[in-house]
mmCIF file of C-alpha atoms in Angstrom:
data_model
loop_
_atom_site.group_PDB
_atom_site.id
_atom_site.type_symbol
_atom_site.label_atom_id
_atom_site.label_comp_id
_atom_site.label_asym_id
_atom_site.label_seq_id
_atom_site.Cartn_x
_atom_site.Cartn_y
_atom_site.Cartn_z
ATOM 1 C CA UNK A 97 -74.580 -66.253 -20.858
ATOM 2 C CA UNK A 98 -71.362 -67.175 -21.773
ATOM 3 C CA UNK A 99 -70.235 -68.202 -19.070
ATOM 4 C CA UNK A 100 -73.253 -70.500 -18.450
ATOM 5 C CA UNK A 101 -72.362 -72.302 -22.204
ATOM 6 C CA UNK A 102 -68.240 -72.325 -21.358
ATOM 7 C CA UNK A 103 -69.794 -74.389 -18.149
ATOM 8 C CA UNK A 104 -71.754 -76.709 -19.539
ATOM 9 C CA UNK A 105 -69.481 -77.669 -22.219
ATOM 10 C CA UNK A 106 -66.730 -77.858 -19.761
ATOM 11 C CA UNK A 107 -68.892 -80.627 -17.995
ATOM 12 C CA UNK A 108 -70.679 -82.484 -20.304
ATOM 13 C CA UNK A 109 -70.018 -86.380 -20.728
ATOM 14 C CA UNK A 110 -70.549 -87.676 -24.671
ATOM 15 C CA UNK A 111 -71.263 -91.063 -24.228
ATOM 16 C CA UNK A 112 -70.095 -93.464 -26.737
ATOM 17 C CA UNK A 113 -70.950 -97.529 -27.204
ATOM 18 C CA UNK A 114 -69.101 -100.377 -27.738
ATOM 19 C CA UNK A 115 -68.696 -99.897 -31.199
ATOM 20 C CA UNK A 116 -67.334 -96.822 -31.061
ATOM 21 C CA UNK A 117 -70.155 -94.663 -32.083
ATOM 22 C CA UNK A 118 -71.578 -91.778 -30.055
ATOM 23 C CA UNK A 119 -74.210 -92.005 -28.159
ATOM 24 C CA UNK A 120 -77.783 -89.999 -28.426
ATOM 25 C CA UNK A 121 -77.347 -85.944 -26.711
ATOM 26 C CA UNK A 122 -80.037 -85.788 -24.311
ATOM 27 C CA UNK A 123 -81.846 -82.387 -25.757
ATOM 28 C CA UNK A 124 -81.018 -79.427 -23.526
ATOM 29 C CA UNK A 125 -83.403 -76.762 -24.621
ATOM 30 C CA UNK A 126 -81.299 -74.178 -22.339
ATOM 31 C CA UNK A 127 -78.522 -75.148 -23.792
ATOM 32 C CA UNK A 128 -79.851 -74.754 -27.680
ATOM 33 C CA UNK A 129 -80.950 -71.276 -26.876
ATOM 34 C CA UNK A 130 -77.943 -69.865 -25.527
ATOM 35 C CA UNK A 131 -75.645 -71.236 -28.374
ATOM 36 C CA UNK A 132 -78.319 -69.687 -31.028
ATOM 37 C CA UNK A 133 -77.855 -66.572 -29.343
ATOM 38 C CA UNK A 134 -74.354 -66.825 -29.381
ATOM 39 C CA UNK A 135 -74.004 -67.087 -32.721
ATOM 40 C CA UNK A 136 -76.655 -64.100 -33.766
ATOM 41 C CA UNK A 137 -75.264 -61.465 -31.385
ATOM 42 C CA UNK A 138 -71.507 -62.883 -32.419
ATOM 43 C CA UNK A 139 -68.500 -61.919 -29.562
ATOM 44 C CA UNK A 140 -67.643 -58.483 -29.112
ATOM 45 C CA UNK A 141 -63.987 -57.855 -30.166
ATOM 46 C CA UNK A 142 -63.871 -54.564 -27.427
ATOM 47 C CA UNK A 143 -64.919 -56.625 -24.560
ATOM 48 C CA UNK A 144 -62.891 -59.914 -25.619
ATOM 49 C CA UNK A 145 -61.245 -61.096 -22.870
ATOM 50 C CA UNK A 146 -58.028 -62.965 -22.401
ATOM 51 C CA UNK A 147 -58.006 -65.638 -20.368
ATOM 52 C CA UNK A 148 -54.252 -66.503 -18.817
ATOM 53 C CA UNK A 149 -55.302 -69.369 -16.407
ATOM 54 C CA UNK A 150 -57.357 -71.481 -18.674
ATOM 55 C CA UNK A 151 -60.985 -72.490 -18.183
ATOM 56 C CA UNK A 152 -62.364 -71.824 -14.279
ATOM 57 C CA UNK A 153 -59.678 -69.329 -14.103
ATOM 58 C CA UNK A 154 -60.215 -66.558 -11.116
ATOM 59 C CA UNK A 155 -60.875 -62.939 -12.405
ATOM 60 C CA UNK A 156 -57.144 -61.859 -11.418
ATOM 61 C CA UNK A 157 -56.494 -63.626 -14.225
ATOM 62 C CA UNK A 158 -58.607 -62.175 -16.851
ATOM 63 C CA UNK A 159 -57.161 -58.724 -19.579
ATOM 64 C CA UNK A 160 -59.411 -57.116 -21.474
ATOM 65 C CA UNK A 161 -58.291 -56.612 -25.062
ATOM 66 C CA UNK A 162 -59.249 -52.870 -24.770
ATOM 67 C CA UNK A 163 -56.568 -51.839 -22.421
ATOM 68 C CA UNK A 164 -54.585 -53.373 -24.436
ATOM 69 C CA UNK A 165 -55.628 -52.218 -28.094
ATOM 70 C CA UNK A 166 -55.480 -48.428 -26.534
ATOM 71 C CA UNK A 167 -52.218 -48.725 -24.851
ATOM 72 C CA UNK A 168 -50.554 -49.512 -28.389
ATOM 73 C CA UNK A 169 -52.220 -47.080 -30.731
ATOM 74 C CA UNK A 170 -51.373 -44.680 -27.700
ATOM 75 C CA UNK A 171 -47.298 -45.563 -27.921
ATOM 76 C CA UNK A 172 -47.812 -45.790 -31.797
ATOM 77 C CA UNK A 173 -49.135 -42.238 -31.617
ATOM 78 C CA UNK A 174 -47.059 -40.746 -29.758
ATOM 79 C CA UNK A 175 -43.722 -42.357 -31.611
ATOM 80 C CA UNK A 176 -45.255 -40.951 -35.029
ATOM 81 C CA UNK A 177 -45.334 -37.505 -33.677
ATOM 82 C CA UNK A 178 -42.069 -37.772 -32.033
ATOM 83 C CA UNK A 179 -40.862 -38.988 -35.494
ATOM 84 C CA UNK A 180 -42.123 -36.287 -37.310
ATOM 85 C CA UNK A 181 -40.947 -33.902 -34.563
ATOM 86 C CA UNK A 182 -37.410 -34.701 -35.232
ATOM 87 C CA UNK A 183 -37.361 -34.769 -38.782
ATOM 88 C CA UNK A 184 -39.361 -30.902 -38.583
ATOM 89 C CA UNK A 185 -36.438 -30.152 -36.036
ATOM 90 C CA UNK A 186 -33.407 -31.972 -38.586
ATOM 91 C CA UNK A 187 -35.020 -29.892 -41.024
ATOM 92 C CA UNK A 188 -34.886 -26.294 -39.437
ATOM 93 C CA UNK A 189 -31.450 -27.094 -38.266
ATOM 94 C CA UNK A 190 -30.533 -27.945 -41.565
ATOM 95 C CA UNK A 191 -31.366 -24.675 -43.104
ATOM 96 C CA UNK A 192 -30.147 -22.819 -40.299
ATOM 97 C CA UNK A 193 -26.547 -24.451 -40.733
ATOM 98 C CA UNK A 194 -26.995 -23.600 -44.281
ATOM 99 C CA UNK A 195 -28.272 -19.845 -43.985
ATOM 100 C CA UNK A 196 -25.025 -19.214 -41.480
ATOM 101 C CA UNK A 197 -22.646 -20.399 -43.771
ATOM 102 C CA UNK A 198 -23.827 -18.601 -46.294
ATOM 103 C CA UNK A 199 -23.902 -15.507 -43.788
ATOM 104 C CA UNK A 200 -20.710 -16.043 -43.282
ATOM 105 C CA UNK A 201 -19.138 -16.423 -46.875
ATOM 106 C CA UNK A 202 -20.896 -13.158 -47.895
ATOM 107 C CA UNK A 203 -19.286 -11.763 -44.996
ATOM 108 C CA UNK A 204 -15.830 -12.913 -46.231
ATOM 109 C CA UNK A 205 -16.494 -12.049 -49.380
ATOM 110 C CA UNK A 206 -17.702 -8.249 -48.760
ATOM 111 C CA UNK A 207 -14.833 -7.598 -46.487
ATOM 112 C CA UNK A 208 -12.470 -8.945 -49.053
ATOM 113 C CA UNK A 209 -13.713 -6.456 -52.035
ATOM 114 C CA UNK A 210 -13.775 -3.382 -49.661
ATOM 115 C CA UNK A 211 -10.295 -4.354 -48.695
ATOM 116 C CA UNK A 212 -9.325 -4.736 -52.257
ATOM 117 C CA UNK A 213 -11.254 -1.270 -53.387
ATOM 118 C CA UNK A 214 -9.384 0.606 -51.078
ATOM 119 C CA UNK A 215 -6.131 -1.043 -51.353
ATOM 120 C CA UNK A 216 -5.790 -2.400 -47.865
ATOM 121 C CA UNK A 217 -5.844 -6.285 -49.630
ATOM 122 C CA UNK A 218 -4.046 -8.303 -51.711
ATOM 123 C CA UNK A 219 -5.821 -9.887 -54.274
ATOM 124 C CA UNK A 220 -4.453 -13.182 -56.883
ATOM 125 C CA UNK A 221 -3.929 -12.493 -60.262
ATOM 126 C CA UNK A 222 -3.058 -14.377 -62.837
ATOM 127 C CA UNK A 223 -1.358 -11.661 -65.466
ATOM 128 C CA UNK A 224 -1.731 -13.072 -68.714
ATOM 129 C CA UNK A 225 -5.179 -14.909 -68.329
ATOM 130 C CA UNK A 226 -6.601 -11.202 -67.023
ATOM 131 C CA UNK A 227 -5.140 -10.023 -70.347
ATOM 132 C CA UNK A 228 -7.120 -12.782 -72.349
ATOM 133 C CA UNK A 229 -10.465 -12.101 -70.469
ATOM 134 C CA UNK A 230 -9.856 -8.350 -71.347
ATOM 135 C CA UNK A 231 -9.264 -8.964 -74.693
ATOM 136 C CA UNK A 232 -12.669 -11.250 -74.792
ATOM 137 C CA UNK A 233 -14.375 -8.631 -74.003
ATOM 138 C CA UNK A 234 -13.376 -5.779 -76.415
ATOM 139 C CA UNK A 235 -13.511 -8.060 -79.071
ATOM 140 C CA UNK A 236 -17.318 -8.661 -77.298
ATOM 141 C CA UNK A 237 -17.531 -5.022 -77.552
ATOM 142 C CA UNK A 238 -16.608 -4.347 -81.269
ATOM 143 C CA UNK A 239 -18.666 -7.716 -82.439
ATOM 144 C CA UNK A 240 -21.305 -6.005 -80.981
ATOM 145 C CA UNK A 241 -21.032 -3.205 -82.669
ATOM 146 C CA UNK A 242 -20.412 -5.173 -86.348
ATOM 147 C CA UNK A 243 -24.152 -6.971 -85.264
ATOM 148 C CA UNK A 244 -25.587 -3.421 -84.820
ATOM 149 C CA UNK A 245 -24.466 -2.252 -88.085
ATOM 150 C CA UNK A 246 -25.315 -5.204 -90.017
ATOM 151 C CA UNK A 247 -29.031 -5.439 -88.552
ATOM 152 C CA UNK A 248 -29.443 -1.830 -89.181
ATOM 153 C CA UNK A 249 -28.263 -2.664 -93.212
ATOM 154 C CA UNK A 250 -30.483 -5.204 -93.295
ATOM 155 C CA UNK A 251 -33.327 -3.181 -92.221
ATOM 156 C CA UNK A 252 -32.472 -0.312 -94.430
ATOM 157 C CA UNK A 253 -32.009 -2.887 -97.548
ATOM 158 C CA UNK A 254 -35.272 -5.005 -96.531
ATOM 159 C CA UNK A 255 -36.934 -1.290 -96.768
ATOM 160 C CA UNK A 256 -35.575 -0.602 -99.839
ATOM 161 C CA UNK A 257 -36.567 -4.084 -101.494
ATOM 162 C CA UNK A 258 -39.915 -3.208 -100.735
ATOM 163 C CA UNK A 259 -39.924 -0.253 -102.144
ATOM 164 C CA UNK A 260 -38.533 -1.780 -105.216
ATOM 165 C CA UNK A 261 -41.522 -4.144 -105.625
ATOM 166 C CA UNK A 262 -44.073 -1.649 -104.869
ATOM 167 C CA UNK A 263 -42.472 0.834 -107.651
ATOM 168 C CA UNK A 264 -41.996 -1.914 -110.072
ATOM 169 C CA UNK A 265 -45.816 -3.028 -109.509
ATOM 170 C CA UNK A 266 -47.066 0.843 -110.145
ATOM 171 C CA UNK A 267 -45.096 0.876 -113.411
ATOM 172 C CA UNK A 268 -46.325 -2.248 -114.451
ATOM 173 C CA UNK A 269 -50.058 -1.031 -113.826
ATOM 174 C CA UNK A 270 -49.313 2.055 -115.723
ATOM 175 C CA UNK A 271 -48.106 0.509 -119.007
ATOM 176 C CA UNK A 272 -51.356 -0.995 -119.359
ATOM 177 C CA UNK A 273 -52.965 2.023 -118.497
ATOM 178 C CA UNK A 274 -50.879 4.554 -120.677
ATOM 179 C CA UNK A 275 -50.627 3.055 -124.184
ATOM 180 C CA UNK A 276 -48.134 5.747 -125.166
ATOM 181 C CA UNK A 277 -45.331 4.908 -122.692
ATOM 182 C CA UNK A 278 -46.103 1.076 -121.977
ATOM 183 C CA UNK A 279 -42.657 0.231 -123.942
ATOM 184 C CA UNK A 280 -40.820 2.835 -121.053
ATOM 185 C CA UNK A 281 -43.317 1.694 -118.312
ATOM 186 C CA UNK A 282 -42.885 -1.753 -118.931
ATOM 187 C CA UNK A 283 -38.930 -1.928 -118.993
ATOM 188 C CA UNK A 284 -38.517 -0.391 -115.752
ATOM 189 C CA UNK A 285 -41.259 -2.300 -114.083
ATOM 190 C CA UNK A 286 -38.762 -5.380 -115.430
ATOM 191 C CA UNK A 287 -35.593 -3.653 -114.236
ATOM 192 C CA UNK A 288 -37.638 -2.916 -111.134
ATOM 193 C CA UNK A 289 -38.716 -6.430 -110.343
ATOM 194 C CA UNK A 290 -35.257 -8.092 -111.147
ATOM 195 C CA UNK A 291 -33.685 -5.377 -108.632
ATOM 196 C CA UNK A 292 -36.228 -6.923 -106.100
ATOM 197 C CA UNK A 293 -35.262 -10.626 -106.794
ATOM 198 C CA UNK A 294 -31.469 -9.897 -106.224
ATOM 199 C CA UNK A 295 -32.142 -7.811 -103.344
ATOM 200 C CA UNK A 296 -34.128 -10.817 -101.560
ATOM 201 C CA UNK A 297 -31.291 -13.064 -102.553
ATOM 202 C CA UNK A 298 -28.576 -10.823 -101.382
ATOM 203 C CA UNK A 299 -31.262 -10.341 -98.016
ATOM 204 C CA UNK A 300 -31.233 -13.945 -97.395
ATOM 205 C CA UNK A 301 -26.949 -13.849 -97.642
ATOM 206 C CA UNK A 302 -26.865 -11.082 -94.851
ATOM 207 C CA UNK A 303 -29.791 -12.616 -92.852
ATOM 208 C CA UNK A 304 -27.516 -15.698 -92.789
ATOM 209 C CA UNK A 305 -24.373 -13.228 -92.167
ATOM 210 C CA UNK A 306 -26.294 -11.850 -88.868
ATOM 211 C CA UNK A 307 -27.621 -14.730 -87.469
ATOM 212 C CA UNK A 308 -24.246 -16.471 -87.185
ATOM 213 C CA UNK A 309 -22.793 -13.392 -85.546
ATOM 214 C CA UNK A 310 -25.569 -13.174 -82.841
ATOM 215 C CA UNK A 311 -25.075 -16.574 -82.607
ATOM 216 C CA UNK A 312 -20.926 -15.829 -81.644
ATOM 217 C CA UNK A 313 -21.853 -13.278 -79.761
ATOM 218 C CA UNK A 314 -24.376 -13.778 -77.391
ATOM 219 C CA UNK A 315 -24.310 -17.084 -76.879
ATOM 220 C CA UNK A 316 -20.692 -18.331 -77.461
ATOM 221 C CA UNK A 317 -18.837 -15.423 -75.967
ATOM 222 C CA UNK A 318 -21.899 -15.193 -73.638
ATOM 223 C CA UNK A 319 -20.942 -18.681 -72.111
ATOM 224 C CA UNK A 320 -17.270 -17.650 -71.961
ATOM 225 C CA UNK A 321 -17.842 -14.642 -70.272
ATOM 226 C CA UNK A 322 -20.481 -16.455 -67.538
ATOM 227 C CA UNK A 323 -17.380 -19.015 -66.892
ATOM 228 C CA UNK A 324 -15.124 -16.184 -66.419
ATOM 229 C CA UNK A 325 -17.651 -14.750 -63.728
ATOM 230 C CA UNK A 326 -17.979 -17.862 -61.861
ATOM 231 C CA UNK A 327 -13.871 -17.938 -62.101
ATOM 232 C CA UNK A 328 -13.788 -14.008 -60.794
ATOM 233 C CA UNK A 329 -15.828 -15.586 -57.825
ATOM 234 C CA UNK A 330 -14.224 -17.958 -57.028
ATOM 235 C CA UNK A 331 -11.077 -16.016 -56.901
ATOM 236 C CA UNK A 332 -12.737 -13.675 -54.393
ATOM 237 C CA UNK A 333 -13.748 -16.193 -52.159
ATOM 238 C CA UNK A 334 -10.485 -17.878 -52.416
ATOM 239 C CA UNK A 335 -9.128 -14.325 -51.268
ATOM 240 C CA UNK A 336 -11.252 -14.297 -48.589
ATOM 241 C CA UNK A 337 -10.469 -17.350 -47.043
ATOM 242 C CA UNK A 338 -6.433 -16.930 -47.519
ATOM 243 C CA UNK A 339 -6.476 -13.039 -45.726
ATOM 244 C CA UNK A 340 -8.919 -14.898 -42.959
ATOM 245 C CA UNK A 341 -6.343 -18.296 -42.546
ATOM 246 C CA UNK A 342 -3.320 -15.319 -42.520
ATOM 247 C CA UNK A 343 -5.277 -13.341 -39.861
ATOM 248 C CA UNK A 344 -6.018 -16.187 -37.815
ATOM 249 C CA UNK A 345 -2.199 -17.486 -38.255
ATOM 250 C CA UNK A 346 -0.896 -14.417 -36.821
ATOM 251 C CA UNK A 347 -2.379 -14.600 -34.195
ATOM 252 C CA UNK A 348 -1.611 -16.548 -29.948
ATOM 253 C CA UNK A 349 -1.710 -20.503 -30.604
ATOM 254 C CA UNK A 350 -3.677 -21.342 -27.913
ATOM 255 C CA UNK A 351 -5.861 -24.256 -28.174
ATOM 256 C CA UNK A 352 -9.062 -22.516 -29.224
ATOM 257 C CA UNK A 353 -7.150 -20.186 -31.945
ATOM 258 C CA UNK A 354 -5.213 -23.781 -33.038
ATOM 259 C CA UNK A 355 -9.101 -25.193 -34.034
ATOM 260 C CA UNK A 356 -9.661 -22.767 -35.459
ATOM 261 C CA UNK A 357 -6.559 -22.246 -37.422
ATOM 262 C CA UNK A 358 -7.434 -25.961 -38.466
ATOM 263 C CA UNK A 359 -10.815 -25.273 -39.958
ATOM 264 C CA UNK A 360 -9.896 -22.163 -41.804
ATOM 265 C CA UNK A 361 -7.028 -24.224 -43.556
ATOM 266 C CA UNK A 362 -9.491 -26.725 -44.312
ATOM 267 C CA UNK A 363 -11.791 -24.278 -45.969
ATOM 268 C CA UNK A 364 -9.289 -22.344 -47.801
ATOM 269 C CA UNK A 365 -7.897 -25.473 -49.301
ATOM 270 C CA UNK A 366 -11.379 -26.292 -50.413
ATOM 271 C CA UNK A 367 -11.611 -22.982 -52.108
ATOM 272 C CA UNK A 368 -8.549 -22.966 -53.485
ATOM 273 C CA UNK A 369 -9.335 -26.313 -55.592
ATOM 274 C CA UNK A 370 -12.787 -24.382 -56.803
ATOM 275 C CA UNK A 371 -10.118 -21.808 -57.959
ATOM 276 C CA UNK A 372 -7.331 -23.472 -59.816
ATOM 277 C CA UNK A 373 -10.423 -25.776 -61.631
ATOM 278 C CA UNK A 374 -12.064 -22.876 -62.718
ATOM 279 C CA UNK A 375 -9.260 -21.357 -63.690
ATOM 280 C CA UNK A 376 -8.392 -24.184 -65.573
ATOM 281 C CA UNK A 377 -12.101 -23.908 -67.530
ATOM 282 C CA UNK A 378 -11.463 -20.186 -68.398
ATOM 283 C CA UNK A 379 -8.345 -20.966 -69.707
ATOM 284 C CA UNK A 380 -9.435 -24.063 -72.227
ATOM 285 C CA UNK A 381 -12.861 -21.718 -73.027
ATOM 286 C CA UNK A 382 -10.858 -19.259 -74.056
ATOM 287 C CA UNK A 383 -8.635 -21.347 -76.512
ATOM 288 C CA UNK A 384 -11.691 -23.031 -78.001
ATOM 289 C CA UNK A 385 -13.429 -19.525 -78.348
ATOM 290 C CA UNK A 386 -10.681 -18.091 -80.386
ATOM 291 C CA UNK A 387 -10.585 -20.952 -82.608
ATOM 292 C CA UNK A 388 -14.415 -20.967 -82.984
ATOM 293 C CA UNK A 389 -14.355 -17.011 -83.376
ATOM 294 C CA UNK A 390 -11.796 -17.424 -86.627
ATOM 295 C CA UNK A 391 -13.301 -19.947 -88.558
ATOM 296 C CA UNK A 392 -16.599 -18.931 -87.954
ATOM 297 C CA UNK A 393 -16.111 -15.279 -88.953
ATOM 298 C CA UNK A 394 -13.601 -16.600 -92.127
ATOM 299 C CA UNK A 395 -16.728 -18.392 -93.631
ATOM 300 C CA UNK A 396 -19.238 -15.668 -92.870
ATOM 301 C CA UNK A 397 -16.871 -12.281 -94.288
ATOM 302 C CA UNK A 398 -16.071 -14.272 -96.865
ATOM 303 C CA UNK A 399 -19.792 -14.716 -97.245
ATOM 304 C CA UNK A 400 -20.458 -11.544 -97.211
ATOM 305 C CA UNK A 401 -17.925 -9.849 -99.434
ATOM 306 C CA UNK A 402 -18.688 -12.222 -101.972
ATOM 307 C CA UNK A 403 -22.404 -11.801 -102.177
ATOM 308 C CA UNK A 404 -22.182 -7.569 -101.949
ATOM 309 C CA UNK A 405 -19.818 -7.844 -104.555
ATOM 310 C CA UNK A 406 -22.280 -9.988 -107.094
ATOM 311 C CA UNK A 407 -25.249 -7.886 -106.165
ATOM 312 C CA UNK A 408 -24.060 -4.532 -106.896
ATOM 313 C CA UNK A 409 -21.782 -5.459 -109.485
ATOM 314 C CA UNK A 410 -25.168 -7.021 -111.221
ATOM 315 C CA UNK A 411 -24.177 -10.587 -111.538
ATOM 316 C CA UNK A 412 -27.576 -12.658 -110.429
ATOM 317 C CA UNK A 413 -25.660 -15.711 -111.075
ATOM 318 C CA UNK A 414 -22.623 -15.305 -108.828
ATOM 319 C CA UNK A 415 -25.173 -14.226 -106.045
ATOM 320 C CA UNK A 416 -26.870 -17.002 -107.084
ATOM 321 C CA UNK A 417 -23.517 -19.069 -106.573
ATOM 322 C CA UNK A 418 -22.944 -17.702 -103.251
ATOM 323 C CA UNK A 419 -26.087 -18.943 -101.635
ATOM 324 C CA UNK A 420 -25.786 -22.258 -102.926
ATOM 325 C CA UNK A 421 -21.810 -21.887 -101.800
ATOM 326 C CA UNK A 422 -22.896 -21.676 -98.196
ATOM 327 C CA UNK A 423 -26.467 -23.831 -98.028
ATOM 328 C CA UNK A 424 -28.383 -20.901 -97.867
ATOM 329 C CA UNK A 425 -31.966 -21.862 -98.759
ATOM 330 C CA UNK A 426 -34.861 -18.663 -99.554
ATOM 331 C CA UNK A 427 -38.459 -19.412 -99.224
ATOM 332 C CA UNK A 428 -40.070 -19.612 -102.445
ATOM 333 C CA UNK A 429 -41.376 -16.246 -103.730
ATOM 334 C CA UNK A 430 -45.147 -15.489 -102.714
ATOM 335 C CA UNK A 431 -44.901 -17.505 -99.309
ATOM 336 C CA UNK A 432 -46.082 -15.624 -96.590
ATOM 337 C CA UNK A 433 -42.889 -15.021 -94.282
ATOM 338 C CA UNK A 434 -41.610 -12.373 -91.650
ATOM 339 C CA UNK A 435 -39.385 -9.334 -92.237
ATOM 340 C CA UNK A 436 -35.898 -10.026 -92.485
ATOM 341 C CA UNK A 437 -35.727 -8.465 -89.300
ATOM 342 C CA UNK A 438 -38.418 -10.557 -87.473
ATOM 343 C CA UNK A 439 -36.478 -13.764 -87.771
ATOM 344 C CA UNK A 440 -33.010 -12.270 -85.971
#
């Protein structure tokens, strides 16, 4: 059918007058028809054809858009998967690489600390920043052992507050109920109860003294100290990688030994940079941690000297003194708040 309209059109004379205007159609019924068809069933884009030699052109020179439509998504498909072949492959490669170097480090590393357990290796020390790092961490040790002591007061004391306010609440009830000793039952409840508001102030000045020494410890000296590991590393690996480059140098210098010679130099120099910089951190942590450590601790002994000495020597208004001395803030009495030991 479309042929029959490409045909007629193809042929068809429009006649036009003198003045330039066209001429009447004759009416083609046939003609009519096919074009209404035409334009109900519309072209099918699957069976379009290309036509390369014009109109009247021979078969030969005819494509169907089909072949053509399925030959590209068929090279676009099979590029995508090739694409994501090679990036699956790049990335199992990758890890591969990755999992044999480290394979091969831990190897280094392993034989280096047997070597160095049983004396067979040398190992790089730096003298007197071992002795600071030892020092570190007995002082570590016996701060430790000042936190223990002074959570353990504090629980004994908060224990002992408590008891305070209990007993001076029982007196109290018992001078209104014993009208013959409310004078005596009364005056200790009093005693009582101002014991128990000294004892929460001088709670709140060792709550303050124990927080700042956790504090030193465990997270000051605790960053030092995982610095100093990732130095001690370092120096391990560095070890490693110097008794492999000696081994290798020691060795015939042929070609293949001389490549490789080459690549353990380049990886020991690498590992001897992660050294001396580390080194370098350890040793400005450790000057900044002493002077942290003293004025820290000379603000909280003085702290606490000062505010066992008011409380037991009776004076409310030096303990009083000492709080404000060091912004030390209590919640107000009758607020609902944890033990003193709940907030460490």
């Amino acid at each position: 059918m479309t042929d029959s309209i490409m045909s007629k059109a193809a042929t068809m004379e429009i006649p036009i007058n003198s003045n330039g205007d066209t001429g009447t159609l004759p009416e083609d019924d046939s003609l009519e028809q096919d074009l209404q068809q035409v334009m109900v069933s519309g072209p099918n884009l699957n069976e379009t054809s290309i036509v390369s030699g014009g109109y009247g052109g021979t078969a030969e020179g005819i494509i169907p858009t089909s072949s053509i439509k399925g030959s590209n998504m068929h090279h676009s498909s099979s590029s995508s998967s090739m694409t994501a072949e090679e990036t699956t492959r790049g990335v199992a490669v990758e890890k591969l690489e990755t999992m044999r170097k480290w394979g091969l480090n831990t190897y280094k590393c392993t034989k280096q600390m047997i070597s160095e357990r049983f004396g067979r290796g040398s190992r790089t020390v730096d003298l007197e920043l071992e002795a600071q790092i030892e020092v570190l961490r007995d002082t570590k040790r016996k701060y430790e052992n000042v936190l223990r002591l002074a959570r353990a007061l504090t629980n004994h004391f908060y224990n002992m507050v408590q008891t305070q306010h209990a007993l001076g609440d029982t007196f109290a009830d018992l001078s209104q109920k014993s009208p013959e000793l409310r004078d005596e039952f009364g005056y200790n409840a009093e005693t009582q109860k101002l014991l128990c508001k000294n004892g929460e102030t001088l709670l709140g000045a060792v709550n303050f003294f124990v927080s700042s020494i956790n504090t030193l410890v465990n997270k000051t000296m605790e960053d030092t100290l995982m610095t100093i590991k990732m130095y001690e590393n370092a120096r391990l690996e560095f070890d490693a990688y110097r008794s492999d480059l000696e081994e290798l140098s020691m060795g015939p210098r042929d070609a293949v030994t001389m490549a490789r010679i080459d690549a353990a130099q380049q990886q020991y120099q690498v590992h001897k940079e992660k050294y001396e910089r580390l080194r370098s951190d350890v040793t400005i942590k450790l000057k900044f941690l002493e002077e942290n450590k003293v004025k820290v601790m000379h603000k909280q002994l003085l702290l606490f000297h000062n505010a066992i000495s008011a409380y037991f020597a009776g004076n409310q208004q030096q303990l009083e003194q000492t709080l404000k001395q060091f912004n030390i803030k209590l919640r107000p009495p009758g607020a609902d708040k944890p033990s003193w030991l709940e907030e460490q």
